Amino acid sequence: MTDRQRPGWFITLEGGEGAGKTTAMQQLADSLNRRGLDVVITREPGGIPIAEKIRHIILDPSHTTMDARTEALLYAAARRQHLVEKVIPALQKGAIVLCDRFVDSSLAYQGHARGLGMDAVWEINRFAIHDTMPDVTFWLDIDPEIGLGRIAANDTREFNRLDQEQLAFHLAVREGYARLAEQHQERIVRIDANQPSEGIKRQMFDILYERTQDFRVRTCK
């Protein structure tokens, strides 16, 4: 459930490796900025100094012995600090917060792909987020083989611990997202990430525009 008493909008982008979330988010932000809207771009894990330090620990390629539960707890800890320092204050000021990953990532990656169970990982994160959920989540869905191919061809992207996982892991992540999209159709919108980035941005904007009168009013001012 989302808290529509807050003046801002919390929009998250989800997807497997190489889905193009960063590019799509920046293009959507540019489109909203051109309409004079206050947009905050952020990411998980990270977004603020403490969470960025946790990100470094989680994604360090040398940390191959990290336990799955340790991983899940670290993500939740980074998420909590990110919320209280950056996301919630921005929402209270009326900003549109665009976040690259949020709780659905933990459910798909640690809950489903790591085999911890979505319910167990949700309980960890329910404590961390304290009912702060996205208004809309865009799942940029891509075939893992295509996504991993994009990453291999991009020599500017950081190499992280998740890039060392086998294809089976990334296929399980996609399965996790599909389960979440089926369970939360009122919030999660699947976007075909195989299309050009301009088409992804246009589809996201149109969905936001159509979803609520409040968003239409703000984008038409």
Short mmCIF file of C-alpha atoms in Angstrom, two decimals:
data_model
loop_
_atom_site.label_atom_id
_atom_site.label_comp_id
_atom_site.label_asym_id
_atom_site.label_seq_id
_atom_site.Cartn_x
_atom_site.Cartn_y
_atom_site.Cartn_z
CA MET A 1 0.00 0.00 0.00
CA THR A 2 1.17 3.56 -0.68
CA ASP A 3 0.60 6.60 1.47
CA ARG A 4 -1.14 9.14 -0.77
CA GLN A 5 -1.19 11.64 2.08
CA ARG A 6 2.39 12.46 1.09
CA PRO A 7 2.67 15.25 -1.49
CA GLY A 8 5.42 13.63 -3.54
CA TRP A 9 5.47 10.62 -5.86
CA PHE A 10 7.72 7.60 -5.40
CA ILE A 11 8.50 5.86 -8.72
CA THR A 12 10.84 2.87 -8.87
CA LEU A 13 12.48 1.08 -11.78
CA GLU A 14 13.26 -2.61 -11.51
CA GLY A 15 14.78 -5.25 -13.74
CA GLY A 16 17.59 -7.69 -14.29
CA GLU A 17 21.15 -6.86 -15.23
CA GLY A 18 21.43 -4.92 -18.49
CA ALA A 19 17.76 -3.94 -18.65
CA GLY A 20 18.63 -0.27 -19.23
CA LYS A 21 17.13 1.16 -16.04
CA THR A 22 19.69 3.94 -15.65
CA THR A 23 19.20 5.28 -19.17
CA ALA A 24 15.41 5.02 -19.00
CA MET A 25 15.30 6.76 -15.63
CA GLN A 26 17.45 9.65 -16.82
CA GLN A 27 15.31 10.13 -19.92
CA LEU A 28 12.12 10.10 -17.87
CA ALA A 29 13.64 12.61 -15.44
CA ASP A 30 14.60 14.90 -18.32
CA SER A 31 11.05 14.75 -19.67
CA LEU A 32 9.58 15.63 -16.26
CA ASN A 33 12.15 18.37 -15.64
CA ARG A 34 11.21 20.04 -18.92
CA ARG A 35 7.71 20.38 -17.47
CA GLY A 36 9.06 22.23 -14.46
CA LEU A 37 8.66 19.36 -12.00
CA ASP A 38 10.98 18.76 -9.07
CA VAL A 39 12.61 15.40 -9.75
CA VAL A 40 15.06 13.54 -7.52
CA ILE A 41 17.08 10.72 -9.08
CA THR A 42 18.59 8.11 -6.81
CA ARG A 43 19.57 4.45 -6.63
CA GLU A 44 19.78 1.39 -4.42
CA PRO A 45 21.87 0.33 -2.79
CA GLY A 46 23.33 3.82 -2.44
CA GLY A 47 22.03 7.31 -2.93
CA ILE A 48 23.62 8.67 0.26
CA PRO A 49 27.11 8.19 1.79
CA ILE A 50 26.31 5.45 4.30
CA ALA A 51 24.33 3.42 1.78
CA GLU A 52 27.04 3.88 -0.85
CA LYS A 53 29.56 2.35 1.57
CA ILE A 54 27.23 -0.60 2.11
CA ARG A 55 26.88 -0.87 -1.69
CA HIS A 56 30.63 -1.21 -2.02
CA ILE A 57 30.64 -4.07 0.50
CA ILE A 58 27.74 -5.89 -1.19
CA LEU A 59 28.99 -5.59 -4.76
CA ASP A 60 32.72 -6.02 -4.20
CA PRO A 61 33.68 -8.89 -6.57
CA SER A 62 36.10 -10.26 -3.98
CA HIS A 63 33.32 -10.89 -1.44
CA THR A 64 32.43 -14.28 -2.90
CA THR A 65 31.87 -15.87 0.52
CA MET A 66 29.04 -13.51 1.48
CA ASP A 67 26.12 -15.43 2.96
CA ALA A 68 22.72 -14.89 1.31
CA ARG A 69 21.13 -13.72 4.56
CA THR A 70 24.01 -11.30 5.17
CA GLU A 71 23.42 -9.94 1.67
CA ALA A 72 19.70 -9.49 2.31
CA LEU A 73 20.30 -7.75 5.64
CA LEU A 74 22.86 -5.38 4.13
CA TYR A 75 20.46 -4.39 1.36
CA ALA A 76 17.73 -3.72 3.94
CA ALA A 77 20.09 -1.64 6.09
CA ALA A 78 21.17 0.48 3.12
CA ARG A 79 17.52 0.86 2.12
CA ARG A 80 16.51 2.15 5.55
CA GLN A 81 19.21 4.79 5.68
CA HIS A 82 18.50 5.86 2.11
CA LEU A 83 14.81 6.27 2.91
CA VAL A 84 15.23 8.38 6.03
CA GLU A 85 18.00 10.57 4.63
CA LYS A 86 16.88 11.12 1.06
CA VAL A 87 13.65 9.55 -0.19
CA ILE A 88 11.19 10.45 2.56
CA PRO A 89 12.37 14.09 2.93
CA ALA A 90 12.07 14.55 -0.85
CA LEU A 91 8.56 13.07 -0.90
CA GLN A 92 7.49 15.29 1.98
CA LYS A 93 8.63 18.31 -0.03
CA GLY A 94 6.51 17.23 -2.98
CA ALA A 95 9.26 15.93 -5.27
CA ILE A 96 8.93 13.09 -7.73
CA VAL A 97 11.52 10.53 -6.63
CA LEU A 98 12.82 8.20 -9.32
CA CYS A 99 14.73 5.31 -7.77
CA ASP A 100 16.79 2.67 -9.55
CA ARG A 101 15.75 -0.43 -7.56
CA PHE A 102 13.89 -0.77 -4.27
CA VAL A 103 12.35 -3.57 -2.21
CA ASP A 104 11.26 -5.63 -5.24
CA SER A 105 14.93 -6.19 -6.06
CA SER A 106 15.48 -7.85 -2.69
CA LEU A 107 12.40 -10.03 -3.17
CA ALA A 108 13.46 -11.12 -6.67
CA TYR A 109 17.19 -11.50 -6.06
CA GLN A 110 17.53 -12.66 -2.46
CA GLY A 111 14.00 -13.95 -1.90
CA HIS A 112 13.54 -15.93 -5.10
CA ALA A 113 16.89 -16.36 -6.86
CA ARG A 114 18.90 -16.93 -3.67
CA GLY A 115 16.17 -19.18 -2.30
CA LEU A 116 15.62 -17.36 1.00
CA GLY A 117 11.89 -17.08 0.31
CA MET A 118 10.04 -13.93 -0.63
CA ASP A 119 8.04 -13.91 2.61
CA ALA A 120 11.19 -14.05 4.74
CA VAL A 121 12.91 -11.29 2.80
CA TRP A 122 9.74 -9.20 2.88
CA GLU A 123 9.69 -9.37 6.69
CA ILE A 124 13.24 -8.03 6.86
CA ASN A 125 12.33 -5.19 4.54
CA ARG A 126 8.96 -4.46 6.09
CA PHE A 127 10.85 -3.52 9.26
CA ALA A 128 13.26 -1.38 7.23
CA ILE A 129 10.82 0.56 5.06
CA HIS A 130 8.04 1.08 7.64
CA ASP A 131 5.20 1.13 5.07
CA THR A 132 6.98 3.38 2.54
CA MET A 133 6.20 1.76 -0.80
CA PRO A 134 6.36 3.05 -4.38
CA ASP A 135 3.32 4.55 -6.03
CA VAL A 136 4.30 2.94 -9.34
CA THR A 137 7.00 0.40 -10.16
CA PHE A 138 8.21 -0.13 -13.71
CA TRP A 139 9.66 -3.58 -14.33
CA LEU A 140 11.96 -3.36 -17.35
CA ASP A 141 11.77 -6.94 -18.50
CA ILE A 142 14.54 -8.34 -20.68
CA ASP A 143 15.81 -11.80 -21.59
CA PRO A 144 18.77 -12.34 -19.22
CA GLU A 145 21.00 -13.52 -22.07
CA ILE A 146 20.39 -10.26 -23.92
CA GLY A 147 20.89 -8.18 -20.78
CA LEU A 148 24.15 -9.91 -19.90
CA GLY A 149 25.27 -9.44 -23.49
CA ARG A 150 24.68 -5.69 -23.18
CA ILE A 151 26.79 -5.63 -20.01
CA ALA A 152 29.62 -7.54 -21.69
CA ALA A 153 29.62 -5.01 -24.54
CA ASN A 154 29.67 -2.01 -22.17
CA ASP A 155 33.26 -1.52 -21.03
CA THR A 156 32.36 1.61 -19.00
CA ARG A 157 30.10 -0.23 -16.54
CA GLU A 158 31.48 -1.30 -13.18
CA PHE A 159 32.05 -5.04 -12.79
CA ASN A 160 30.33 -6.23 -9.61
CA ARG A 161 29.77 -9.42 -7.66
CA LEU A 162 26.40 -10.14 -9.29
CA ASP A 163 28.08 -10.20 -12.71
CA GLN A 164 29.84 -13.39 -11.61
CA GLU A 165 26.56 -15.28 -11.23
CA GLN A 166 25.60 -18.00 -13.71
CA LEU A 167 22.78 -17.55 -16.23
CA ALA A 168 20.51 -19.75 -14.11
CA PHE A 169 20.64 -17.17 -11.32
CA HIS A 170 19.57 -14.35 -13.64
CA LEU A 171 16.77 -16.50 -15.07
CA ALA A 172 15.54 -17.05 -11.51
CA VAL A 173 15.63 -13.29 -10.89
CA ARG A 174 13.39 -12.79 -13.91
CA GLU A 175 11.02 -15.45 -12.58
CA GLY A 176 10.92 -13.60 -9.27
CA TYR A 177 9.97 -10.35 -10.95
CA ALA A 178 7.26 -12.11 -12.95
CA ARG A 179 5.76 -13.46 -9.73
CA LEU A 180 5.80 -10.03 -8.14
CA ALA A 181 4.21 -8.42 -11.21
CA GLU A 182 1.40 -10.98 -11.08
CA GLN A 183 0.84 -10.43 -7.35
CA HIS A 184 0.95 -6.61 -7.48
CA GLN A 185 -0.70 -5.66 -10.74
CA GLU A 186 -2.02 -2.43 -9.25
CA ARG A 187 1.54 -1.19 -8.71
CA ILE A 188 3.98 -3.05 -10.96
CA VAL A 189 3.89 -2.36 -14.70
CA ARG A 190 5.87 -4.57 -17.07
CA ILE A 191 7.78 -2.71 -19.77
CA ASP A 192 9.40 -4.52 -22.69
CA ALA A 193 13.05 -3.52 -22.29
CA ASN A 194 14.00 -4.82 -25.75
CA GLN A 195 12.54 -1.71 -27.39
CA PRO A 196 14.57 1.50 -27.94
CA SER A 197 15.07 3.64 -24.83
CA GLU A 198 12.91 6.45 -26.21
CA GLY A 199 9.98 4.06 -26.45
CA ILE A 200 10.53 2.91 -22.87
CA LYS A 201 10.56 6.50 -21.64
CA ARG A 202 7.42 7.37 -23.59
CA GLN A 203 5.56 4.34 -22.24
CA MET A 204 6.52 5.15 -18.65
CA PHE A 205 5.44 8.76 -18.98
CA ASP A 206 2.12 7.82 -20.57
CA ILE A 207 1.38 5.36 -17.78
CA LEU A 208 2.14 7.95 -15.11
CA TYR A 209 -0.03 10.47 -16.93
CA GLU A 210 -2.96 8.07 -17.21
CA ARG A 211 -2.78 6.62 -13.70
CA THR A 212 -3.98 9.54 -11.58
CA GLN A 213 -5.60 12.92 -11.89
CA ASP A 214 -3.02 14.36 -9.50
CA PHE A 215 -0.15 13.46 -11.83
CA ARG A 216 -1.99 14.81 -14.86
CA VAL A 217 -2.58 18.13 -13.13
CA ARG A 218 1.06 18.48 -12.16
CA THR A 219 2.42 17.60 -15.61
CA CYS A 220 0.01 19.91 -17.40
CA LYS A 221 0.79 23.06 -15.40
#
